[in-house]
Structure formats: C-alpha cells, structure tokens
PDB file of C-alpha atoms and ligand atoms in Angstrom:
ATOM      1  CA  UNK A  13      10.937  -4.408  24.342  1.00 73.00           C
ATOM      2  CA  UNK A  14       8.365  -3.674  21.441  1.00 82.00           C
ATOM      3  CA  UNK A  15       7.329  -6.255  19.231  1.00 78.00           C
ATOM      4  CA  UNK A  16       8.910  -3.791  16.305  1.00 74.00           C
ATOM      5  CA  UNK A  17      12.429  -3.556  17.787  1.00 73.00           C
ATOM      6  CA  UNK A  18      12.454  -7.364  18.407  1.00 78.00           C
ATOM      7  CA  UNK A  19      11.811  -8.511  15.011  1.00 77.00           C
ATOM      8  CA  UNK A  20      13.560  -9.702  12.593  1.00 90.00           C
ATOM      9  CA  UNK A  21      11.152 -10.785  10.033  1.00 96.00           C
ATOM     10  CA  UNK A  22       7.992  -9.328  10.184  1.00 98.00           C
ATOM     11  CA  UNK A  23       5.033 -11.837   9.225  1.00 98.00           C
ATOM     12  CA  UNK A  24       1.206 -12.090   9.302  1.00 98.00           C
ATOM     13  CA  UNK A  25       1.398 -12.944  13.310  1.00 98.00           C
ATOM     14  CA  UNK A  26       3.692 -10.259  14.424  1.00 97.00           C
ATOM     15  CA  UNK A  27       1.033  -7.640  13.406  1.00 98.00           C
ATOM     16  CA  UNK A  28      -1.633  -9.437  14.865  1.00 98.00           C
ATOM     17  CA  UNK A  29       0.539  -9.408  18.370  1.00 97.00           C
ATOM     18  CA  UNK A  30       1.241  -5.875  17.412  1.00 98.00           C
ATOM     19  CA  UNK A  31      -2.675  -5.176  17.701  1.00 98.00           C
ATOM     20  CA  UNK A  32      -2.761  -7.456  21.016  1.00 98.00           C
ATOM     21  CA  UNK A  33      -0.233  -5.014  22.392  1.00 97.00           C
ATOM     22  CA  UNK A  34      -1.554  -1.892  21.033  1.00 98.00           C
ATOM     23  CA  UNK A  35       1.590  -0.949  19.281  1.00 98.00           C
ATOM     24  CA  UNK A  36       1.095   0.819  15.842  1.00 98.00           C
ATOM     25  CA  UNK A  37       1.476  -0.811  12.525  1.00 98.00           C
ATOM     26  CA  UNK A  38       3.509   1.345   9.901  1.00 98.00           C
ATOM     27  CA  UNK A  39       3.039   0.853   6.207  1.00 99.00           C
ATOM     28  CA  UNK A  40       4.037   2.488   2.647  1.00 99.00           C
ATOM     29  CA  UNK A  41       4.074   1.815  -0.700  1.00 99.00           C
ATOM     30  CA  UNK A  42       7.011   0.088  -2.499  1.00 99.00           C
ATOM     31  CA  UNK A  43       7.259  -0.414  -6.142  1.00 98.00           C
ATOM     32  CA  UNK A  44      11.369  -0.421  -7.339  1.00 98.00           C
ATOM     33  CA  UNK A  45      14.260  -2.337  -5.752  1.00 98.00           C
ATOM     34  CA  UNK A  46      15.471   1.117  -4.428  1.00 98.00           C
ATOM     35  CA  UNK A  47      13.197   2.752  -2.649  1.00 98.00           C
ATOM     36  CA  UNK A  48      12.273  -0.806  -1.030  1.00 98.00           C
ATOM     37  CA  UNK A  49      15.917  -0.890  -0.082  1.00 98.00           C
ATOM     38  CA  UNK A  50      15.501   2.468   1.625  1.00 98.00           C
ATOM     39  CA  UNK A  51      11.864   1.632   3.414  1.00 98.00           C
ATOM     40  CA  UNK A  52      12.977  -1.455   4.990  1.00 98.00           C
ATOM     41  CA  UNK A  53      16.541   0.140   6.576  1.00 98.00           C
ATOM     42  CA  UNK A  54      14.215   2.205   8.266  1.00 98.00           C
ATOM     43  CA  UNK A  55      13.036  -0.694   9.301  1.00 98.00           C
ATOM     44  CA  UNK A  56       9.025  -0.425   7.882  1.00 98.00           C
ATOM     45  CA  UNK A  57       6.827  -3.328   9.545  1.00 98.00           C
ATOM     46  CA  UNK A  58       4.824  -3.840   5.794  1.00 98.00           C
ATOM     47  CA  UNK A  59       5.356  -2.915   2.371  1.00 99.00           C
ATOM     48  CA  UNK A  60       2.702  -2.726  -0.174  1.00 99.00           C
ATOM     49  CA  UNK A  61       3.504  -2.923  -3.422  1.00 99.00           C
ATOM     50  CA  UNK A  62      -0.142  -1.243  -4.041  1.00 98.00           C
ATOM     51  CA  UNK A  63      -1.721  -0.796  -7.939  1.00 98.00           C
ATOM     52  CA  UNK A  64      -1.424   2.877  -7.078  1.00 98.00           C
ATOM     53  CA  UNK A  65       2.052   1.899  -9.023  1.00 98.00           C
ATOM     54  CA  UNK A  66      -0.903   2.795 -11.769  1.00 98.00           C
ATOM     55  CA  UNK A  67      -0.478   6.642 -10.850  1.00 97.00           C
ATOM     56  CA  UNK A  68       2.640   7.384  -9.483  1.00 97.00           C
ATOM     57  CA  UNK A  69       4.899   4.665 -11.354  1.00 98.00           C
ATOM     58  CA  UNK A  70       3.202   4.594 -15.129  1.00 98.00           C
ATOM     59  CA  UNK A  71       1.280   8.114 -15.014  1.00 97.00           C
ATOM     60  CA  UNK A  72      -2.564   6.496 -15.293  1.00 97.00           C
ATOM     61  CA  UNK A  73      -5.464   8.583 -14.155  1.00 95.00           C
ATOM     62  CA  UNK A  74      -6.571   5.487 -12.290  1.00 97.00           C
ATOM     63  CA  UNK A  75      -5.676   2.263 -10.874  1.00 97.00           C
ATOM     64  CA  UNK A  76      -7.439   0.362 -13.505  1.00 98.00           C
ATOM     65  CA  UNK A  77      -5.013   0.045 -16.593  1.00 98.00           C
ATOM     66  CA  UNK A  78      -2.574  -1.441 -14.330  1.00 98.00           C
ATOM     67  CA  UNK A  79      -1.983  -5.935 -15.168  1.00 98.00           C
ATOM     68  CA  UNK A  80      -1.430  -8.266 -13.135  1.00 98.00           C
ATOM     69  CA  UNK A  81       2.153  -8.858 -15.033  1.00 98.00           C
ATOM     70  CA  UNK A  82       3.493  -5.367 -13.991  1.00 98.00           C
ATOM     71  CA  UNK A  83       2.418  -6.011 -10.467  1.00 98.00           C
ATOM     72  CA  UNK A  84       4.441  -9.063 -10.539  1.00 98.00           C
ATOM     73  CA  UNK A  85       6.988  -7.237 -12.195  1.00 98.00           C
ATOM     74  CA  UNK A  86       6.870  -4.438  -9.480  1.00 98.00           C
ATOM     75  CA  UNK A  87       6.850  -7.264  -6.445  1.00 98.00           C
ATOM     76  CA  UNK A  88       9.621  -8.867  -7.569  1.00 98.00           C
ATOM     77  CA  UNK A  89      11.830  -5.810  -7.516  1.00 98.00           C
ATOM     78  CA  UNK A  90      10.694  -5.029  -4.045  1.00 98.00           C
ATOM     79  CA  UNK A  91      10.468  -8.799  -2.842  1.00 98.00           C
ATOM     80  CA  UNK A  92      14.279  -8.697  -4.174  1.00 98.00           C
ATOM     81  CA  UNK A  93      15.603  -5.301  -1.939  1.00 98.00           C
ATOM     82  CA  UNK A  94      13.871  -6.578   1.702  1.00 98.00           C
ATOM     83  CA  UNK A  95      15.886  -8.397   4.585  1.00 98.00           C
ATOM     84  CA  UNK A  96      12.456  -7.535   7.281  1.00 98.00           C
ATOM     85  CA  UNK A  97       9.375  -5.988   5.823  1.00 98.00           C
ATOM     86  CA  UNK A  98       6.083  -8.026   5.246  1.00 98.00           C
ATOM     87  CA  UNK A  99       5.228  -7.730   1.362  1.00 98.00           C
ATOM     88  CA  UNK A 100       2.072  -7.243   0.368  1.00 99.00           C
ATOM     89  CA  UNK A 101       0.501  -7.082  -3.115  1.00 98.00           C
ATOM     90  CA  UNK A 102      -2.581  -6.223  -4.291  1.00 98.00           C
ATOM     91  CA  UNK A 103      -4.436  -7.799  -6.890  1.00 98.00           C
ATOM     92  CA  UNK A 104      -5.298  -5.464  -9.947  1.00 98.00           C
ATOM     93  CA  UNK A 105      -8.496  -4.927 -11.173  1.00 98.00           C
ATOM     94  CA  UNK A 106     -10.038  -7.712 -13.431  1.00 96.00           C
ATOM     95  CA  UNK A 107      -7.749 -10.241 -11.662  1.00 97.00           C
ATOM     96  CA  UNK A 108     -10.361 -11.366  -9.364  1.00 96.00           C
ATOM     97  CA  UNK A 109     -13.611  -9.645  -9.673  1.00 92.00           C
ATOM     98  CA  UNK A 110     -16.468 -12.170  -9.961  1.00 91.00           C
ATOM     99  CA  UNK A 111     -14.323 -15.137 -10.778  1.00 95.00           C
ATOM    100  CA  UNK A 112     -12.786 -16.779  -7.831  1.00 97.00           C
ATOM    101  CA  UNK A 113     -10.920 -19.677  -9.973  1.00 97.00           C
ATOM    102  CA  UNK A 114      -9.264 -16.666 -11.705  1.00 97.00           C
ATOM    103  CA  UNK A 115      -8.612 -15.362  -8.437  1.00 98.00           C
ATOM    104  CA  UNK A 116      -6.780 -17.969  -6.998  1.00 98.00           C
ATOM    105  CA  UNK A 117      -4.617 -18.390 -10.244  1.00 98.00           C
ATOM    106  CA  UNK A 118      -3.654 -14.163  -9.782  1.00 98.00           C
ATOM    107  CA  UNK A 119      -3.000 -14.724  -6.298  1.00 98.00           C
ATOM    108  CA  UNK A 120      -0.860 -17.867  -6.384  1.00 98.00           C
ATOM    109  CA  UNK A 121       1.006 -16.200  -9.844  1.00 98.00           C
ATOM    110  CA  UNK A 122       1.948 -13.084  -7.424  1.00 98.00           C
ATOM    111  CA  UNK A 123       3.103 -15.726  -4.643  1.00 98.00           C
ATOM    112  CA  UNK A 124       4.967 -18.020  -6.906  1.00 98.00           C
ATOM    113  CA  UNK A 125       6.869 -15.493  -9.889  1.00 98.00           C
ATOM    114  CA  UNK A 126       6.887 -12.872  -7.243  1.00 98.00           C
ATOM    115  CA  UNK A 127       7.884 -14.070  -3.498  1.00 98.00           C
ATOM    116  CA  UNK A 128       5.447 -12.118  -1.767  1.00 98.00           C
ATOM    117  CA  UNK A 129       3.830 -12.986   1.538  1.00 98.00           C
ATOM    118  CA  UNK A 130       0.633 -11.723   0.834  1.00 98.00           C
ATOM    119  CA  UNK A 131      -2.056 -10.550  -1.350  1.00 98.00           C
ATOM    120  CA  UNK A 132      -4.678  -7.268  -0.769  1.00 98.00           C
ATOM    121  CA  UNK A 133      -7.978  -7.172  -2.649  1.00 98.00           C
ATOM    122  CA  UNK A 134     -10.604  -4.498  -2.437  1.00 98.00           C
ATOM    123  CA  UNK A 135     -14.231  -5.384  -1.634  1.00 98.00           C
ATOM    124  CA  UNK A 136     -16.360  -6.805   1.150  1.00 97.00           C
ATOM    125  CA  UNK A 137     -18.693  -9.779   0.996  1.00 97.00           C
ATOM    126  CA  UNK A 138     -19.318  -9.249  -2.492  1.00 96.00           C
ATOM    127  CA  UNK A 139     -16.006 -10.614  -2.951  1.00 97.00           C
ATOM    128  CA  UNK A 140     -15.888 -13.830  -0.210  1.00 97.00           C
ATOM    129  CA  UNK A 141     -15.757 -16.158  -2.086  1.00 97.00           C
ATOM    130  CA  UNK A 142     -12.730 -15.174  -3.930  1.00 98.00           C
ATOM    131  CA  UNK A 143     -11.366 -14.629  -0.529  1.00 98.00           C
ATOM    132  CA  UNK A 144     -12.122 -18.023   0.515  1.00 98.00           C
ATOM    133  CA  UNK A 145     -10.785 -20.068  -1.897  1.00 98.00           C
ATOM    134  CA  UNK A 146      -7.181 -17.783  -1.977  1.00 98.00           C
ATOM    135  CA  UNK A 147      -7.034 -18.705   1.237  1.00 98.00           C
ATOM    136  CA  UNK A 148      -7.733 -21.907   0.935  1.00 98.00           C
ATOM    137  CA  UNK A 149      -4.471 -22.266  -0.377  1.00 98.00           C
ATOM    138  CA  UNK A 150      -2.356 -20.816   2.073  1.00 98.00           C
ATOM    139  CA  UNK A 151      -2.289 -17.430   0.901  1.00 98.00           C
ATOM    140  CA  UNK A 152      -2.713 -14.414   3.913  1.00 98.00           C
ATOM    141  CA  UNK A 153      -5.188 -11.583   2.854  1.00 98.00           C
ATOM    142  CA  UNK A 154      -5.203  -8.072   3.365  1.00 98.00           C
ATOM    143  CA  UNK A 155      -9.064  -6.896   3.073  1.00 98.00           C
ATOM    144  CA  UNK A 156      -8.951  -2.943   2.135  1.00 98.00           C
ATOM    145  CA  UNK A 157     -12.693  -1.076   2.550  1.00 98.00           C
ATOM    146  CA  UNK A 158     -14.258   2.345   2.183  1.00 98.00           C
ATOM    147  CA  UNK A 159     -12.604   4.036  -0.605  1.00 97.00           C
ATOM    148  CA  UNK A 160     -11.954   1.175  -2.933  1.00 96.00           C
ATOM    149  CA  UNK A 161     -10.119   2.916  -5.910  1.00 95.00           C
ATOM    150  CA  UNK A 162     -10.885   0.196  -8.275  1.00 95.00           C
ATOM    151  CA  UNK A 163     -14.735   0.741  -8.282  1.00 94.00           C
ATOM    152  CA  UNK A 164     -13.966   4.677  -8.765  1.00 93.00           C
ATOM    153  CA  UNK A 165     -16.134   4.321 -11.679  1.00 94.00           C
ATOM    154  CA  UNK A 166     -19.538   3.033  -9.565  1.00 92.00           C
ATOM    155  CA  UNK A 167     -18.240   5.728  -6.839  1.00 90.00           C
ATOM    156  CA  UNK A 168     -17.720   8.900  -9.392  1.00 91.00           C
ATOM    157  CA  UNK A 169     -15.749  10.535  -7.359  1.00 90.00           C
ATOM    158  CA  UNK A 170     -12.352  10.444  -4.508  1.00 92.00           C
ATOM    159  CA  UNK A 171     -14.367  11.978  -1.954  1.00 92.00           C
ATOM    160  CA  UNK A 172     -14.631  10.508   1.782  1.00 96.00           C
ATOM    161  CA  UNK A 173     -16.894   7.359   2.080  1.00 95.00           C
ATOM    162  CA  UNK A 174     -19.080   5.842   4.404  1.00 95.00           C
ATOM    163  CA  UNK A 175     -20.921   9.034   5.970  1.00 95.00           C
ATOM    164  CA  UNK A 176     -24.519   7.932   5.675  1.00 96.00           C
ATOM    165  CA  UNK A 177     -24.994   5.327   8.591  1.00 97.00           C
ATOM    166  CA  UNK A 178     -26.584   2.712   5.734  1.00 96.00           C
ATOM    167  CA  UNK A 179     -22.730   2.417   3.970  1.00 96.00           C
ATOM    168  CA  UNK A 180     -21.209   3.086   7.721  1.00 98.00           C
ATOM    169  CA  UNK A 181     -23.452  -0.260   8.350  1.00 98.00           C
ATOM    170  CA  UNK A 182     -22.411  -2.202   5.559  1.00 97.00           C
ATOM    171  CA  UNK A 183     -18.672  -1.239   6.295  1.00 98.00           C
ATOM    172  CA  UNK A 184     -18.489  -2.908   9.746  1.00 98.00           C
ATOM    173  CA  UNK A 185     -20.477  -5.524   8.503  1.00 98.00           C
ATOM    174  CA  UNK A 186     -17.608  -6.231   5.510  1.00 98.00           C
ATOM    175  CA  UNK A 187     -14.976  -5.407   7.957  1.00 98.00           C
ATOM    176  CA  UNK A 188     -16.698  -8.941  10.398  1.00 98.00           C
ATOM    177  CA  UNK A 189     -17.148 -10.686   7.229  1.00 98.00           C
ATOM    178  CA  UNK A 190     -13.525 -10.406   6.112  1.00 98.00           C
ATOM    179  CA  UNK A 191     -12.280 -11.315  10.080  1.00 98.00           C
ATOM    180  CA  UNK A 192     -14.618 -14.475   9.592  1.00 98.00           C
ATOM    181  CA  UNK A 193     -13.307 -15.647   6.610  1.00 98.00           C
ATOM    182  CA  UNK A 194      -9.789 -14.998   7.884  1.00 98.00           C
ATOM    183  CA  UNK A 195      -8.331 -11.985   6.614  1.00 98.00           C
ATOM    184  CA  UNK A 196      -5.070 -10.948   8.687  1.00 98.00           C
ATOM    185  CA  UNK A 197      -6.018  -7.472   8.301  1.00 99.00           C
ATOM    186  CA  UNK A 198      -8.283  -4.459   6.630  1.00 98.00           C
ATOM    187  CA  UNK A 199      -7.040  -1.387   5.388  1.00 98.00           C
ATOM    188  CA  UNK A 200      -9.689   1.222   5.920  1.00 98.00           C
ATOM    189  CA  UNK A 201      -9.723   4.132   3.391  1.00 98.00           C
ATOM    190  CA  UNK A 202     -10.899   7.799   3.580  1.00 98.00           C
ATOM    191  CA  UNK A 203     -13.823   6.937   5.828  1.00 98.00           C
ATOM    192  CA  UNK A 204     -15.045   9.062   8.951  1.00 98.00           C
ATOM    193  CA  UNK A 205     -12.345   8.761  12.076  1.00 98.00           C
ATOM    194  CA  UNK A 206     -14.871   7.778  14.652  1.00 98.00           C
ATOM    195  CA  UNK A 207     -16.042   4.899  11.853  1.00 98.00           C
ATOM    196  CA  UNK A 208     -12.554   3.523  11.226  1.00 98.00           C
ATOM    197  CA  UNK A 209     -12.852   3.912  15.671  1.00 98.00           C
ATOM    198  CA  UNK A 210     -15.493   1.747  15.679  1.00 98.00           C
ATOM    199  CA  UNK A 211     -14.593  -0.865  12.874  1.00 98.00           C
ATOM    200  CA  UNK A 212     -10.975  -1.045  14.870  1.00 98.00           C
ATOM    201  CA  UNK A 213     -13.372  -1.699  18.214  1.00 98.00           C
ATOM    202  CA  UNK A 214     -15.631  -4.578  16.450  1.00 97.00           C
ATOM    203  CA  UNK A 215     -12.621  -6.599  14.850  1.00 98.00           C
ATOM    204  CA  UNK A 216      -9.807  -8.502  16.137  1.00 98.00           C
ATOM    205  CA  UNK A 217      -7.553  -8.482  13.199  1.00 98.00           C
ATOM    206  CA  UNK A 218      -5.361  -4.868  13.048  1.00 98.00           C
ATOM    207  CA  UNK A 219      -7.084  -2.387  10.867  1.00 98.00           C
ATOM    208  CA  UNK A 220      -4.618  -0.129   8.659  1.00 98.00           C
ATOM    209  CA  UNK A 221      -5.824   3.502   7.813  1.00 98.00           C
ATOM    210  CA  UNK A 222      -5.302   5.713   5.184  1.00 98.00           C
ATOM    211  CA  UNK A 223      -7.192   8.913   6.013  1.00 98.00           C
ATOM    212  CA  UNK A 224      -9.212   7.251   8.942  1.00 98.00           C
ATOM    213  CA  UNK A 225      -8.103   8.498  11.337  1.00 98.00           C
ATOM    214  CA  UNK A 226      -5.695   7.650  14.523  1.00 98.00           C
ATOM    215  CA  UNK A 227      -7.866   5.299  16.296  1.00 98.00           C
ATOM    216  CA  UNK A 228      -6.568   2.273  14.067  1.00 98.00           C
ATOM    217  CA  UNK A 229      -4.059  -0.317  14.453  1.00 98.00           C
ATOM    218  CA  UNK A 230      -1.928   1.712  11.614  1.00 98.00           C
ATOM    219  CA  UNK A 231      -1.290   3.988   9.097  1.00 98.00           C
ATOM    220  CA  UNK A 232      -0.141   3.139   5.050  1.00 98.00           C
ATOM    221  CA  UNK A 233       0.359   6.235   2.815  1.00 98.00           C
ATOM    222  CA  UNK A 234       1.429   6.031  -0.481  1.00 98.00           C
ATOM    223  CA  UNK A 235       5.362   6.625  -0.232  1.00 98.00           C
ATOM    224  CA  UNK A 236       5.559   8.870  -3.681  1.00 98.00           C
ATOM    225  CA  UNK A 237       2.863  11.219  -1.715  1.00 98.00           C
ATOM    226  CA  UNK A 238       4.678  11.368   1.982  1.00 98.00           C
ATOM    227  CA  UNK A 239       7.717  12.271   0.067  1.00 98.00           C
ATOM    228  CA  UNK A 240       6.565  15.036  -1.935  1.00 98.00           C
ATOM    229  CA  UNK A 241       7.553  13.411  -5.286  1.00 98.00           C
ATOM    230  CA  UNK A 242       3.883  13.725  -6.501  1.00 96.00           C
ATOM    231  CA  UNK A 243       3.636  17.720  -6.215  1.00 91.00           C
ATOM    232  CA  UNK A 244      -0.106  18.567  -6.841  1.00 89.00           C
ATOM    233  CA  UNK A 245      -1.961  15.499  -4.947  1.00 91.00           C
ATOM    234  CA  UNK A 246      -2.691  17.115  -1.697  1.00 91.00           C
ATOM    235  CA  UNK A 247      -5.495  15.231   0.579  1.00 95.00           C
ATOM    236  CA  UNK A 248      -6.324  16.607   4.192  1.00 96.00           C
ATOM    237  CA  UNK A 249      -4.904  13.295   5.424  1.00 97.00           C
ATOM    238  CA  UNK A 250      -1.297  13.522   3.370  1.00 98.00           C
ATOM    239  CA  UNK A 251       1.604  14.652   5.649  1.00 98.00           C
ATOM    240  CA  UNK A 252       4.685  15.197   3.824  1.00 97.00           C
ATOM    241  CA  UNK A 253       7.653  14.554   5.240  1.00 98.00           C
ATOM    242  CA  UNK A 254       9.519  15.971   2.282  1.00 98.00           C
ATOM    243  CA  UNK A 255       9.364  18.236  -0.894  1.00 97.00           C
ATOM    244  CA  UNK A 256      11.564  16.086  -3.204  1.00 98.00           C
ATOM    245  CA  UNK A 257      10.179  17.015  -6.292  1.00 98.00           C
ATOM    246  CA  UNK A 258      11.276  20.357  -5.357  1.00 98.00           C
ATOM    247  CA  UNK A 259      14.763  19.446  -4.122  1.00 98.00           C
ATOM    248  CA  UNK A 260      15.476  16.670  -7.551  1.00 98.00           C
ATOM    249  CA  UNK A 261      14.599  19.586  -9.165  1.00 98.00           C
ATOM    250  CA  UNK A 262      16.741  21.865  -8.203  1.00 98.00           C
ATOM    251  CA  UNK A 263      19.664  19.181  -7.733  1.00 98.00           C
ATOM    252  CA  UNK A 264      18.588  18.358 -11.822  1.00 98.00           C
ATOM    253  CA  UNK A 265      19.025  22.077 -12.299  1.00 98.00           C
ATOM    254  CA  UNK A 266      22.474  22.574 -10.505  1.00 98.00           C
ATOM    255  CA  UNK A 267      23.683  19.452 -12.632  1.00 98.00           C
ATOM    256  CA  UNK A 268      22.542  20.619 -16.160  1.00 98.00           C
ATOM    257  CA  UNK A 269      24.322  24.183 -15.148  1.00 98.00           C
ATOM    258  CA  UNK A 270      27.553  22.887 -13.651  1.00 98.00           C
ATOM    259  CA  UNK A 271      27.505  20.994 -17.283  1.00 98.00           C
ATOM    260  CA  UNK A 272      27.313  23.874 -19.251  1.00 98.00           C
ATOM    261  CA  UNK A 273      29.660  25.819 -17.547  1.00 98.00           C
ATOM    262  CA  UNK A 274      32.065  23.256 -17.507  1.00 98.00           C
ATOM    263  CA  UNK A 275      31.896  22.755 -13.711  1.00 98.00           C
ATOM    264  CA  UNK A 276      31.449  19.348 -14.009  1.00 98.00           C
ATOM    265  CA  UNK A 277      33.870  17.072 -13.902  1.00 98.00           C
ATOM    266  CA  UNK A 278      36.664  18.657 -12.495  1.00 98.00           C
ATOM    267  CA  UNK A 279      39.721  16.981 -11.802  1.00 98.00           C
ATOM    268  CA  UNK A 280      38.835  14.700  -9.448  1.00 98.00           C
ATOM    269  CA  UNK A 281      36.119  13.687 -10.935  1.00 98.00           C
ATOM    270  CA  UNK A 282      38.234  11.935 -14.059  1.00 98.00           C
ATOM    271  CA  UNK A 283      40.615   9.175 -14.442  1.00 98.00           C
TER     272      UNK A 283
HETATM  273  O1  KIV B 433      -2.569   0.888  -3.979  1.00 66.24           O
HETATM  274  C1  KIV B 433      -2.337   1.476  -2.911  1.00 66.24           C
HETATM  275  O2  KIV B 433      -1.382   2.248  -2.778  1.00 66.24           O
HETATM  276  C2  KIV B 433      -3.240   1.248  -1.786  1.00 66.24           C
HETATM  277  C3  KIV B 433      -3.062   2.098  -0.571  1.00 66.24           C
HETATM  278  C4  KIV B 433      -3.609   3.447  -0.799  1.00 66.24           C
HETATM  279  C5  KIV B 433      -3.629   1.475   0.639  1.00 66.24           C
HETATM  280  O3  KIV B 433      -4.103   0.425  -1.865  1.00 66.24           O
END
C-alpha cells in the first residue's frame, strides 16, 4: 500500500519516505478554516499556508505587505480545520531577512500562537544562518528557490529563473546547502524542467515544484489559481481544475434574481 493511503498524519518523515519510494508529494495553498477543511478530506499530503495569502486573500500586488500577525492569523484558521495534512507556513518578508535572532522569534511565534509543523523561508545560503539557528530549536524547514517572490523587487520581473548556467549553478549549490543544514525539503519555483531534474537528482530531501517541471518529488500550486477563483492569472504551468469565479458568479447572479422576483424563499424555505 502507498505511503499516502497508509497515513494518518502526515509529518516531516513521511515525505521523506515518500521520496525514498518515489511516490509524488501533493501540495496547495490553505489560508481559511474552510477551504482547509475541504483540502485535507481530499486527503492533501501538505498544506501551505503561503504569503501569497498577500494576493489572493488581501488583494496586494505582492507578497511583501503581508505581517507576520496575519500569517499567524491565517495558520491558525487552517491549523484549526486539519485531522491529516502537514502545515506549513512561510515566514513573511522582513521576518527573517538578515537577522537570525529575529528569525527564530517569527518562527517559534508561528509554531507556538499558530500550531503549525513547519516553517518555509525563501533564500539559499544567503540565508543559513537564519536557517540554522530555527532549527536549532526544533523547528522543520521548507527551503523554496528560483523564483523567490519576496526579492521580486532585486528580480524586476515574474519571469522563469535560473536559465543562464551561472544562477542554474548557484541553484543546486543552495538546493546542497539547504540539505546540509537540514532542510526537510525545497520548493523549486518557475525554473527550467531539466534544472528542477537535476536539483531533484543531486538532493536527498523531496523537492516540491511549482512550474518545474514533472521530474520532482511534487507539485504545490496556489489553490485560489487551480480553482479558477483568480480569473486573469494565467501561467503556462497553471492547470485549472475549475472556473469558479465563473460558476459563484453566476450562482451570485441566480440568487440576486430569484430575490427580486420573489423566487426566493418559497414555502419551504420559511418557518
Ligand atoms: O506563498 C506561496 O503560495 C508559495 C507557493 C507558490 C509555493 O510560496
């Protein structure tokens, strides 16, 4: 039987023995008590209550604006709907950057107020000793590499990273770094397939990919995107498995017009 079907609680080790078996990791974004409800039914191995809660929860541009108080806010919610999934949180931006002390105070905040399992920070060596001293206290990291929304401002643009073989370089050696310090995994983002191939090949931890490709460990999209809730952000790498701001639309529109024409309620629908 498949390490997936078998588990009840997924932690840190059952995706590690997922990779050793060469069974895929699945992954979305959670940020509401509902929708976390509805992800783990389906029985999702890892939720990640990402700062992308920055777009698609609060309508930012960016993931900047978002503090480390509304991603506690959003973990708890999600931490509070999940009987099986592995919750992961990211730290937001200014959390950790360049100050590891403050790092470990976001990280064990997010553990403590929140009851979440673990904690993902963008960056590679740059940001190892940060890393070090989270874990250090216990805490499981998530590394995430390649498109790093957080530095979009150094970057300048969304596009796909990693194609010149000097940042291709520096990726895989981030992606060792992070292993060697003892991150449980790496999400890879937007970089070339046959990079996110090779990264996969030169760690031992599971790499998670978000337009990388399918020769990773697993896949993470953000949920509000594979559902079709945010209409106009369409990526080559974005499947959607629905069109539901189309359908709440129209359901919205049925409702206000069974209102007005005194459709709704009818008599069973009164006491
Ligand atoms: O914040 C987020 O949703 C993420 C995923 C895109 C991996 O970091």
């Amino acid at each position: 039987m498949s390490v997936h079907k078998k588990i009840k609680k997924v932690t840190t080790h059952v995706l590690q023995a997922m990779k050793n078996r060469s069974e895929k990791i699945t992954m979305l974004t959670a940020y509401d008590f509902s929708m976390a409800r509805i992800l783990d039914a389906a029985n999702i191995d890892v939720l990640l209550v990402g700062d992308s809660a920055s777009n698609v929860m609060a309508g930012h541009e960016t993931t900047l604006p978002i503090t480390l108080d509304q991603m506690i806010y959003h973990a708890q919610s999600v931490v509070r709907a999940i009987d099986r999934a592995l919750v992961v949180v990211d730290l937001p931006f200014g959390s950790y950057q360049g100050n590891s002390k403050r790092a470990l105070d976001s990280a064990i905040r997010i553990m403590k107020e929140a009851g979440a399992h673990a904690i993902k920070m963008e960056g590679g060596i740059e940001i190892s000793e940060s890393i070090k001293r989270i874990l250090s206290a216990g805490v499981p990291v998530m590394g995430h590499l390649g498109l790093i929304p957080q530095s979009i401002y150094k970057f300048g643009t969304y596009t796909v990273r990693a194609k010149e073989d000097a940042e291709a370089n520096k990726l895989i050696e981030d992606a060792k770094a992070l292993e060697e310090l003892g991150c449980f995994a790496i999400v890879l983002e937007k970089i070339p397939a046959k990079l996110a191939k090779q990264v996969t090949e030169s760690v031992n931890i599971p790499t998670i990919g978000i337009g990388a490709g399918p020769d990773v460990d697993g896949q993470v999209l953000v949920t509000h995107d594979m559902l079709g809730i945010t209409k106009d952000f369409k990526p080559r790498f974005l499947r959607r498995y629905l069109e539901l701001f189309d359908q709440i639309k129209l359901a919205t529109e049925q409702y206000i017009s069974d209102i007005k024409s005194g459709n709704f309620p009818n008599d069973r629908e009164q006491y």
